Amino acid sequence: MPAPVINVSQLLTFYFVGKEGNVTAAAEKLCITQPAVTKQIRALEDTFRVKLIHVKRRKIYLTTDGQRLFNYAEEIYHASVNAESFLRSRRNASLRVGVSSSLTAYLTPILESLKESEPFLFLNVKEGASVEIIQELLEFQHDVCLVPSPYKITDELGAIRIPKAEKMVLVTSPVGPFAAKESISWKDLQGCPFILHREGSILRQLILDHFKERNIDVRVAANIDSIPLMKSLVEKGKGLALMLPSAVKEEVNAGRLKVLPVSDGGFWLNIDVVMQKEMSSSPACRAFLRLLESHIEQEI
């Protein structure tokens, strides 16, 4: 399809002339001179050899053809306004993401992909204890949150369960008492020191419940709010930890941490995406959810 011959700038000038009814008012709206307005209208008429306006005592009257063209010009004007509004919204787009500290490594590649696809998007990411993140969502401080499941979601919030659960890995120091073992059972961990997330973390409670169900007493060696600090303490032999594989991949590959396979079953973590029910999702939020879905499909 060939490009249209019509000059859109001239058409918009014609729209303002027809709407305002005189050249002076149209020139003020367009922030150009009156002669410039007159010149554009004449150019439009000359291009198509169609009379569009009559001028009488400085007032503009549209011809029959001018009235019909005005309807098209009005549509183009509103389409231009909508296009400008869209572009401005994209320029000023932002996304506020809350994430449980334990899931930061899981979220990182998704956010990196989002920045690649939306380079002008302003990202504000806050990590913390799950309970605090959810409370901040209720106070409209986040657009979307990622937290471990299950969490008691209030009626104000909606949760989408990520279909693929993440298998946590048990990590130890490469020089710790378990380092030489090929695998262990859960009961071997009786009385062992564990590095856990601080109070308010869903994952912390899930881990403690996991051991309680198996009648295993573990010793809490430290309550930590920082994943790097947790890994550092494990590396120094201060305790064991259950962590996401993505969170310890670099340290395991470098030999600073060792994964201990558990022979009698794994520890699986479900993840929920949580949002306000009553708030319509922004284009940035929808883009985030699409990338999250794509990330999940690649892993399944």
Short mmCIF file of C-alpha atoms in Angstrom, two decimals:
data_model
loop_
_atom_site.label_atom_id
_atom_site.label_comp_id
_atom_site.label_asym_id
_atom_site.label_seq_id
_atom_site.Cartn_x
_atom_site.Cartn_y
_atom_site.Cartn_z
CA MET A 1 0.00 0.00 0.00
CA PRO A 2 1.55 3.35 -1.07
CA ALA A 3 2.03 6.13 1.45
CA PRO A 4 -0.74 8.79 1.42
CA VAL A 5 -0.01 12.03 -0.42
CA ILE A 6 -1.92 14.17 2.07
CA ASN A 7 0.12 16.30 4.45
CA VAL A 8 -1.07 15.39 7.97
CA SER A 9 0.21 18.69 9.38
CA GLN A 10 -1.94 20.59 6.87
CA LEU A 11 -4.91 18.38 7.75
CA LEU A 12 -4.52 19.13 11.47
CA THR A 13 -4.26 22.84 10.69
CA PHE A 14 -7.49 22.55 8.71
CA TYR A 15 -9.11 20.80 11.70
CA PHE A 16 -8.28 23.71 14.02
CA VAL A 17 -9.45 26.27 11.46
CA GLY A 18 -12.77 24.47 11.10
CA LYS A 19 -13.13 23.97 14.85
CA GLU A 20 -12.26 27.54 15.87
CA GLY A 21 -14.03 29.24 12.97
CA ASN A 22 -11.29 31.80 12.34
CA VAL A 23 -7.63 31.89 11.44
CA THR A 24 -6.52 33.92 14.48
CA ALA A 25 -7.81 31.42 17.04
CA ALA A 26 -6.46 28.48 15.04
CA ALA A 27 -3.02 30.11 14.88
CA GLU A 28 -3.04 30.58 18.67
CA LYS A 29 -3.94 26.92 19.24
CA LEU A 30 -1.22 25.76 16.85
CA CYS A 31 1.35 28.28 18.13
CA ILE A 32 2.13 29.45 14.60
CA THR A 33 1.50 32.71 12.71
CA GLN A 34 -1.75 33.53 10.91
CA PRO A 35 -0.01 33.67 7.49
CA ALA A 36 1.37 30.16 8.16
CA VAL A 37 -2.16 28.88 8.83
CA THR A 38 -3.49 30.47 5.64
CA LYS A 39 -0.56 29.08 3.62
CA GLN A 40 -1.19 25.51 4.86
CA ILE A 41 -4.91 25.65 4.04
CA ARG A 42 -4.19 26.96 0.54
CA ALA A 43 -1.56 24.25 0.02
CA LEU A 44 -4.08 21.57 1.03
CA GLU A 45 -6.67 22.98 -1.40
CA ASP A 46 -4.13 23.30 -4.22
CA THR A 47 -2.82 19.75 -3.79
CA PHE A 48 -6.24 18.20 -4.31
CA ARG A 49 -7.87 21.08 -6.27
CA VAL A 50 -10.81 21.15 -3.84
CA LYS A 51 -12.28 24.28 -2.26
CA LEU A 52 -12.52 23.69 1.50
CA ILE A 53 -13.31 27.08 3.09
CA HIS A 54 -14.95 30.42 2.45
CA VAL A 55 -13.79 33.52 4.34
CA LYS A 56 -16.28 36.27 5.09
CA ARG A 57 -15.45 39.13 7.45
CA ARG A 58 -12.60 37.09 8.96
CA LYS A 59 -14.95 34.22 9.80
CA ILE A 60 -14.34 30.78 8.29
CA TYR A 61 -17.16 28.82 6.66
CA LEU A 62 -16.58 25.25 5.53
CA THR A 63 -17.72 24.21 2.09
CA THR A 64 -19.68 20.98 1.67
CA ASP A 65 -16.44 19.15 0.88
CA GLY A 66 -14.77 20.97 3.76
CA GLN A 67 -17.45 19.73 6.19
CA ARG A 68 -16.94 16.14 5.07
CA LEU A 69 -13.16 16.46 5.29
CA PHE A 70 -13.49 17.98 8.78
CA ASN A 71 -14.92 14.66 10.06
CA TYR A 72 -11.81 12.80 8.86
CA ALA A 73 -9.54 15.52 10.22
CA GLU A 74 -11.24 15.25 13.61
CA GLU A 75 -10.61 11.49 13.72
CA ILE A 76 -6.96 12.02 12.85
CA TYR A 77 -6.65 14.71 15.53
CA HIS A 78 -8.01 12.38 18.24
CA ALA A 79 -5.84 9.51 16.99
CA SER A 80 -2.81 11.82 17.20
CA VAL A 81 -3.71 12.81 20.77
CA ASN A 82 -4.08 9.15 21.75
CA ALA A 83 -0.77 8.26 20.09
CA GLU A 84 0.98 11.08 21.93
CA SER A 85 -0.59 10.00 25.22
CA PHE A 86 0.59 6.43 24.63
CA LEU A 87 4.15 7.53 23.88
CA ARG A 88 4.28 9.76 26.95
CA SER A 89 2.99 6.94 29.13
CA ARG A 90 5.71 4.63 27.80
CA ARG A 91 8.37 7.26 28.47
CA ASN A 92 7.19 7.64 32.06
CA ALA A 93 6.38 3.95 32.63
CA SER A 94 7.46 2.45 35.93
CA LEU A 95 7.03 -0.84 37.75
CA ARG A 96 7.31 -1.36 41.50
CA VAL A 97 8.17 -4.94 42.40
CA GLY A 98 8.26 -6.39 45.89
CA VAL A 99 10.09 -9.67 46.33
CA SER A 100 10.83 -11.97 49.22
CA SER A 101 14.58 -11.93 49.93
CA SER A 102 14.74 -15.67 49.29
CA LEU A 103 13.44 -15.20 45.72
CA THR A 104 15.68 -12.35 44.54
CA ALA A 105 17.96 -14.66 42.53
CA TYR A 106 14.90 -16.29 40.93
CA LEU A 107 13.53 -12.90 39.89
CA THR A 108 16.78 -11.36 38.60
CA PRO A 109 16.86 -12.93 35.08
CA ILE A 110 13.20 -11.99 34.55
CA LEU A 111 13.88 -8.36 35.45
CA GLU A 112 16.94 -8.33 33.18
CA SER A 113 14.78 -9.53 30.27
CA LEU A 114 12.19 -6.89 31.12
CA LYS A 115 14.79 -4.11 30.97
CA GLU A 116 16.00 -5.40 27.61
CA SER A 117 12.49 -5.35 26.15
CA GLU A 118 11.48 -2.10 27.90
CA PRO A 119 14.70 -0.02 28.06
CA PHE A 120 12.93 3.16 29.20
CA LEU A 121 11.01 1.43 31.99
CA PHE A 122 11.90 2.64 35.48
CA LEU A 123 12.16 -0.36 37.80
CA ASN A 124 11.85 -0.04 41.56
CA VAL A 125 12.59 -3.35 43.29
CA LYS A 126 12.25 -3.82 47.05
CA GLU A 127 13.26 -7.05 48.77
CA GLY A 128 12.45 -8.02 52.32
CA ALA A 129 10.60 -10.42 54.58
CA SER A 130 7.47 -11.82 52.94
CA VAL A 131 5.09 -10.48 55.59
CA GLU A 132 6.50 -6.96 55.19
CA ILE A 133 6.37 -7.11 51.38
CA ILE A 134 2.70 -8.17 51.43
CA GLN A 135 1.84 -5.42 53.93
CA GLU A 136 3.51 -2.86 51.66
CA LEU A 137 1.46 -4.20 48.73
CA LEU A 138 -1.72 -3.64 50.76
CA GLU A 139 -0.53 -0.06 51.29
CA PHE A 140 -0.09 0.36 47.49
CA GLN A 141 3.71 0.60 47.70
CA HIS A 142 4.14 -2.17 45.08
CA ASP A 143 2.44 -3.08 41.81
CA VAL A 144 3.26 -6.77 42.01
CA CYS A 145 5.01 -9.07 44.51
CA LEU A 146 6.66 -12.48 44.50
CA VAL A 147 6.49 -14.48 47.73
CA PRO A 148 6.80 -18.14 48.70
CA SER A 149 3.56 -20.11 49.01
CA PRO A 150 1.44 -20.67 50.92
CA TYR A 151 0.62 -17.24 52.28
CA LYS A 152 -2.65 -16.16 53.88
CA ILE A 153 -3.87 -13.80 51.17
CA THR A 154 -6.52 -11.27 52.23
CA ASP A 155 -9.66 -10.62 50.17
CA GLU A 156 -8.05 -7.44 48.80
CA LEU A 157 -5.29 -9.41 47.06
CA GLY A 158 -5.19 -11.98 44.30
CA ALA A 159 -2.50 -14.63 43.92
CA ILE A 160 -1.33 -16.52 40.84
CA ARG A 161 0.54 -19.73 41.63
CA ILE A 162 3.58 -20.32 39.45
CA PRO A 163 2.96 -23.84 38.11
CA LYS A 164 6.53 -25.11 38.45
CA ALA A 165 7.70 -25.51 42.05
CA GLU A 166 11.38 -24.83 42.74
CA LYS A 167 13.46 -27.56 44.38
CA MET A 168 15.59 -26.12 47.17
CA VAL A 169 19.12 -27.40 47.68
CA LEU A 170 20.87 -28.11 50.97
CA VAL A 171 24.24 -26.35 51.01
CA THR A 172 27.23 -26.70 53.30
CA SER A 173 30.80 -25.54 53.55
CA PRO A 174 33.17 -27.60 51.36
CA VAL A 175 35.23 -28.27 54.49
CA GLY A 176 32.30 -28.92 56.84
CA PRO A 177 31.50 -32.21 58.60
CA PHE A 178 29.13 -33.28 55.80
CA ALA A 179 31.38 -32.25 52.91
CA ALA A 180 32.74 -35.74 52.29
CA LYS A 181 29.30 -37.37 52.13
CA GLU A 182 27.78 -38.26 48.76
CA SER A 183 24.27 -37.85 50.20
CA ILE A 184 22.45 -37.64 53.51
CA SER A 185 18.96 -38.23 54.90
CA TRP A 186 16.84 -35.65 56.68
CA LYS A 187 17.28 -37.46 60.01
CA ASP A 188 21.06 -36.97 59.72
CA LEU A 189 20.40 -33.28 60.31
CA GLN A 190 19.14 -33.79 63.87
CA GLY A 191 20.70 -31.08 66.05
CA CYS A 192 22.59 -29.47 63.17
CA PRO A 193 22.99 -25.67 63.03
CA PHE A 194 20.94 -23.93 60.31
CA ILE A 195 21.18 -20.44 58.86
CA LEU A 196 17.61 -19.20 58.37
CA HIS A 197 15.84 -16.08 57.21
CA ARG A 198 14.67 -13.78 59.97
CA GLU A 199 11.22 -13.75 61.57
CA GLY A 200 8.49 -12.74 59.13
CA SER A 201 9.89 -14.89 56.33
CA ILE A 202 7.47 -17.46 54.90
CA LEU A 203 10.38 -19.62 53.78
CA ARG A 204 11.79 -19.70 57.30
CA GLN A 205 8.48 -21.02 58.63
CA LEU A 206 8.18 -23.56 55.81
CA ILE A 207 11.64 -24.94 56.59
CA LEU A 208 10.91 -25.19 60.32
CA ASP A 209 7.58 -26.90 59.57
CA HIS A 210 9.36 -29.32 57.23
CA PHE A 211 11.65 -30.49 60.03
CA LYS A 212 8.86 -30.52 62.62
CA GLU A 213 6.79 -32.87 60.46
CA ARG A 214 9.73 -35.28 60.46
CA ASN A 215 10.35 -34.93 64.22
CA ILE A 216 13.75 -33.42 63.57
CA ASP A 217 15.11 -30.72 65.86
CA VAL A 218 17.56 -28.38 64.19
CA ARG A 219 19.43 -25.59 65.90
CA VAL A 220 18.90 -22.09 64.54
CA ALA A 221 22.42 -20.70 64.34
CA ALA A 222 21.44 -17.33 62.87
CA ASN A 223 18.46 -15.34 61.61
CA ILE A 224 19.61 -13.43 58.53
CA ASP A 225 17.91 -10.91 56.25
CA SER A 226 20.61 -11.00 53.57
CA ILE A 227 21.20 -13.81 51.07
CA PRO A 228 24.91 -12.88 50.56
CA LEU A 229 25.46 -12.95 54.34
CA MET A 230 23.68 -16.31 54.62
CA LYS A 231 25.97 -17.77 51.96
CA SER A 232 29.02 -16.28 53.65
CA LEU A 233 28.15 -17.87 57.00
CA VAL A 234 27.55 -21.26 55.37
CA GLU A 235 30.84 -20.97 53.49
CA LYS A 236 32.62 -20.32 56.81
CA GLY A 237 31.09 -23.45 58.33
CA LYS A 238 28.68 -21.68 60.70
CA GLY A 239 25.72 -23.79 59.60
CA LEU A 240 23.73 -25.38 56.78
CA ALA A 241 21.07 -23.69 54.65
CA LEU A 242 18.26 -24.58 52.27
CA MET A 243 18.43 -22.23 49.29
CA LEU A 244 17.32 -21.87 45.69
CA PRO A 245 19.81 -23.31 43.17
CA SER A 246 19.92 -19.97 41.33
CA ALA A 247 21.00 -18.24 44.55
CA VAL A 248 24.08 -20.44 45.06
CA LYS A 249 25.02 -21.36 41.49
CA GLU A 250 28.09 -19.10 41.39
CA GLU A 251 29.44 -20.25 44.77
CA VAL A 252 28.88 -23.95 43.99
CA ASN A 253 30.64 -23.65 40.61
CA ALA A 254 33.54 -21.86 42.31
CA GLY A 255 33.80 -24.57 44.98
CA ARG A 256 32.97 -22.21 47.84
CA LEU A 257 29.77 -24.09 48.68
CA LYS A 258 28.75 -27.72 48.26
CA VAL A 259 25.28 -29.10 47.54
CA LEU A 260 24.31 -32.08 49.71
CA PRO A 261 21.84 -34.40 47.93
CA VAL A 262 19.10 -35.65 50.27
CA SER A 263 18.26 -39.32 49.73
CA ASP A 264 14.77 -39.40 51.23
CA GLY A 265 12.91 -36.67 49.35
CA GLY A 266 13.37 -33.06 48.39
CA PHE A 267 12.14 -29.73 49.69
CA TRP A 268 10.00 -27.98 47.09
CA LEU A 269 9.04 -24.33 47.16
CA ASN A 270 5.92 -22.95 45.48
CA ILE A 271 5.90 -19.29 44.46
CA ASP A 272 2.96 -16.89 44.24
CA VAL A 273 2.64 -13.71 42.19
CA VAL A 274 0.46 -11.37 44.26
CA MET A 275 -1.36 -8.19 43.18
CA GLN A 276 -4.17 -5.91 44.29
CA LYS A 277 -7.52 -7.27 43.03
CA GLU A 278 -9.12 -3.89 42.41
CA MET A 279 -6.19 -2.26 40.61
CA SER A 280 -6.02 -2.65 36.83
CA SER A 281 -2.57 -3.82 35.78
CA SER A 282 -0.40 -1.32 33.92
CA PRO A 283 1.25 -2.07 30.54
CA ALA A 284 4.55 -2.49 32.42
CA CYS A 285 2.96 -4.99 34.82
CA ARG A 286 1.45 -6.96 31.93
CA ALA A 287 4.85 -7.03 30.20
CA PHE A 288 6.39 -8.36 33.43
CA LEU A 289 3.77 -11.11 33.69
CA ARG A 290 4.31 -12.12 30.04
CA LEU A 291 8.06 -12.44 30.60
CA LEU A 292 7.47 -14.39 33.80
CA GLU A 293 5.20 -16.78 31.89
CA SER A 294 7.82 -17.14 29.14
CA HIS A 295 10.52 -17.84 31.75
CA ILE A 296 8.37 -20.57 33.31
CA GLU A 297 7.62 -22.18 29.92
CA GLN A 298 11.34 -22.38 29.15
CA GLU A 299 11.99 -24.16 32.44
CA ILE A 300 9.15 -26.69 32.16
#
